[in-house]
CSV table of C-alpha atoms in Angstrom, one decimal:
chain,number,residue,atom,x,y,z
Y,1308,MET,CA,-15.1,-21.2,11.9
Y,1309,ILE,CA,-13.8,-17.6,11.6
Y,1310,PRO,CA,-16.1,-15.2,9.5
Y,1311,PRO,CA,-14.7,-13.7,6.3
Y,1312,TRP,CA,-14.3,-10.2,7.7
Y,1313,PRO,CA,-10.8,-10.7,9.2
Y,1314,TYR,CA,-9.6,-12.1,5.8
Y,1315,VAL,CA,-11.2,-9.4,3.7
Y,1316,ALA,CA,-11.0,-6.2,5.7
Y,1317,PRO,CA,-7.2,-5.9,5.6
Y,1318,VAL,CA,-7.2,-6.1,1.8
Y,1319,VAL,CA,-9.9,-3.5,1.6
Y,1320,LEU,CA,-8.5,-1.3,4.2
Y,1321,LEU,CA,-5.0,-1.5,3.0
Y,1322,ALA,CA,-6.1,-0.7,-0.4
Y,1323,LEU,CA,-7.7,2.4,0.7
Y,1324,SER,CA,-4.8,3.3,3.0
Y,1325,ASN,CA,-2.3,2.9,0.1
Y,1326,LEU,CA,-4.3,5.4,-1.9
Y,1327,PHE,CA,-3.9,8.0,0.8
Y,1328,MET,CA,-0.3,7.0,1.3
Y,1329,THR,CA,0.5,7.3,-2.3
Y,1330,PHE,CA,-1.0,10.7,-2.7
Y,1331,ALA,CA,0.7,11.9,0.4
Y,1332,TRP,CA,4.1,10.6,-0.9
Y,1333,TYR,CA,4.0,11.3,-4.6
Y,1334,GLY,CA,0.9,13.5,-5.3
Y,1335,HIS,CA,3.0,16.7,-4.8
Y,1336,LEU,CA,5.2,15.6,-7.7
Y,1337,LYS,CA,2.6,17.2,-10.1
Y,1338,HIS,CA,2.9,20.6,-8.0
Y,1339,LYS,CA,6.8,21.3,-8.2
Y,1340,GLY,CA,6.3,24.9,-7.9
Y,1341,SER,CA,4.8,24.6,-4.3
Y,1342,ALA,CA,7.1,25.3,-1.3
Y,1343,LEU,CA,8.5,22.3,0.2
Y,1344,TRP,CA,7.4,23.1,3.7
Y,1345,LEU,CA,3.7,23.2,2.3
Y,1346,VAL,CA,3.8,19.9,0.5
Y,1347,VAL,CA,5.4,18.3,3.6
Y,1348,MET,CA,2.6,19.7,5.8
Y,1349,VAL,CA,-0.1,18.7,3.2
Y,1350,SER,CA,1.5,15.2,2.9
Y,1351,TRP,CA,1.5,14.8,6.6
Y,1352,ALA,CA,-2.2,15.7,6.9
Y,1353,ILE,CA,-3.0,13.1,4.1
Y,1354,ALA,CA,-0.9,10.4,5.8
Y,1355,PHE,CA,-2.8,11.0,9.0
Y,1356,PHE,CA,-5.9,9.4,7.4
Y,1357,GLU,CA,-3.8,6.7,5.8
Y,1358,TYR,CA,-2.9,5.6,9.4
Y,1359,TRP,CA,-6.7,5.5,10.4
Y,1360,LEU,CA,-7.0,2.7,7.6
Y,1361,ALA,CA,-3.6,0.9,7.9
Y,1362,VAL,CA,-3.6,0.4,11.7
Y,1363,PRO,CA,-7.2,-1.2,11.9
Y,1364,ALA,CA,-6.3,-3.3,8.9
Y,1365,ASN,CA,-3.3,-4.8,10.6
Y,1366,ARG,CA,-5.1,-5.1,14.0
Y,1367,ILE,CA,-8.2,-6.9,12.2
Y,1368,GLY,CA,-5.9,-8.9,9.9
Y,1369,HIS,CA,-3.7,-10.3,12.5
Y,1370,GLN,CA,-6.5,-12.5,13.8
Y,1371,VAL,CA,-5.8,-14.6,10.7
Y,1372,TYR,CA,-2.7,-13.6,9.0
Y,1373,SER,CA,0.9,-13.3,10.4
Y,1374,ALA,CA,2.7,-10.0,10.7
Y,1375,ALA,CA,5.0,-11.2,7.7
Y,1376,GLU,CA,1.9,-11.9,5.7
Y,1377,LEU,CA,0.2,-8.5,6.4
Y,1378,LYS,CA,3.4,-6.7,5.5
Y,1379,THR,CA,3.7,-8.7,2.2
Y,1380,MET,CA,0.1,-7.9,1.5
Y,1381,GLN,CA,0.8,-4.3,2.1
Y,1382,GLU,CA,3.6,-4.1,-0.3
Y,1383,VAL,CA,1.8,-6.0,-3.1
Y,1384,ILE,CA,-1.1,-3.8,-2.7
Y,1385,THR,CA,1.2,-0.8,-2.6
Y,1386,LEU,CA,2.8,-1.6,-5.9
Y,1387,VAL,CA,-0.6,-2.2,-7.6
Y,1388,VAL,CA,-1.9,1.1,-6.3
Y,1389,PHE,CA,1.3,2.9,-7.2
Y,1390,ALA,CA,1.4,1.4,-10.7
Y,1391,GLY,CA,-2.2,2.8,-11.4
Y,1392,PHE,CA,-1.3,6.2,-9.8
Y,1393,SER,CA,1.8,6.7,-11.7
Y,1394,VAL,CA,0.1,6.0,-15.0
Y,1395,LEU,CA,-3.2,7.6,-14.4
Y,1396,TYR,CA,-2.3,10.7,-12.2
Y,1397,LEU,CA,1.5,11.4,-13.0
Y,1398,GLY,CA,1.2,10.3,-16.7
Y,1399,GLU,CA,4.2,8.1,-16.5
Y,1400,ASN,CA,4.7,4.9,-18.4
Y,1401,LEU,CA,5.3,1.5,-16.9
Y,1402,THR,CA,8.1,-0.5,-18.9
Y,1403,LEU,CA,9.0,-4.1,-19.2
Y,1404,ASN,CA,11.7,-3.7,-16.4
Y,1405,HIS,CA,8.9,-2.5,-14.1
Y,1406,ALA,CA,6.9,-5.5,-14.8
Y,1407,VAL,CA,9.7,-7.8,-14.3
Y,1408,GLY,CA,10.6,-6.3,-10.9
Y,1409,PHE,CA,7.0,-6.3,-9.9
Y,1410,GLY,CA,6.8,-9.9,-11.0
Y,1411,PHE,CA,9.8,-10.8,-8.8
Y,1412,ILE,CA,8.1,-9.2,-5.7
Y,1413,ALA,CA,4.9,-11.0,-6.5
Y,1414,LEU,CA,6.8,-14.2,-6.6
Y,1415,GLY,CA,8.3,-13.4,-3.3
Y,1416,ALA,CA,4.7,-12.8,-2.0
Y,1417,TRP,CA,3.8,-16.2,-3.3
Y,1418,PHE,CA,6.5,-17.7,-1.1
Y,1419,VAL,CA,5.4,-16.0,2.0
Y,1420,PHE,CA,1.8,-17.2,1.7
Y,1421,ARG,CA,2.7,-20.7,0.3
Y,1422,GLY,CA,3.7,-22.0,3.7
Y,1423,PRO,CA,6.8,-24.0,4.8
Y,1424,LEU,CA,9.1,-25.3,2.1
Y,1425,GLY,CA,9.9,-29.0,2.2
Y,1426,GLY,CA,6.9,-29.7,4.6
């Protein structure tokens, strides 16, 4: 029996990596007066730490998940982290259109993890 770590670690590490990634990609939107070259450098520095979490998450997770499952997991986690970030940090509202779109992505994730159709 495989211990639970390979099942849980990717979720935890991908959630943490997505916090870094979201700040790297979108955190500068609150600082529009900063020079573009500066926000690119700061974003790159933040993304460095994101990679230190994402790469091990995928390496560990590939023991028990397929690459497609890991990518799907990462996308769903990204949406959850981004939704919280956009509301809590950027002060933006999520609309019904966002919820419907996210719901379709979640439905796609369900199909990825569901297993073969018709089998």
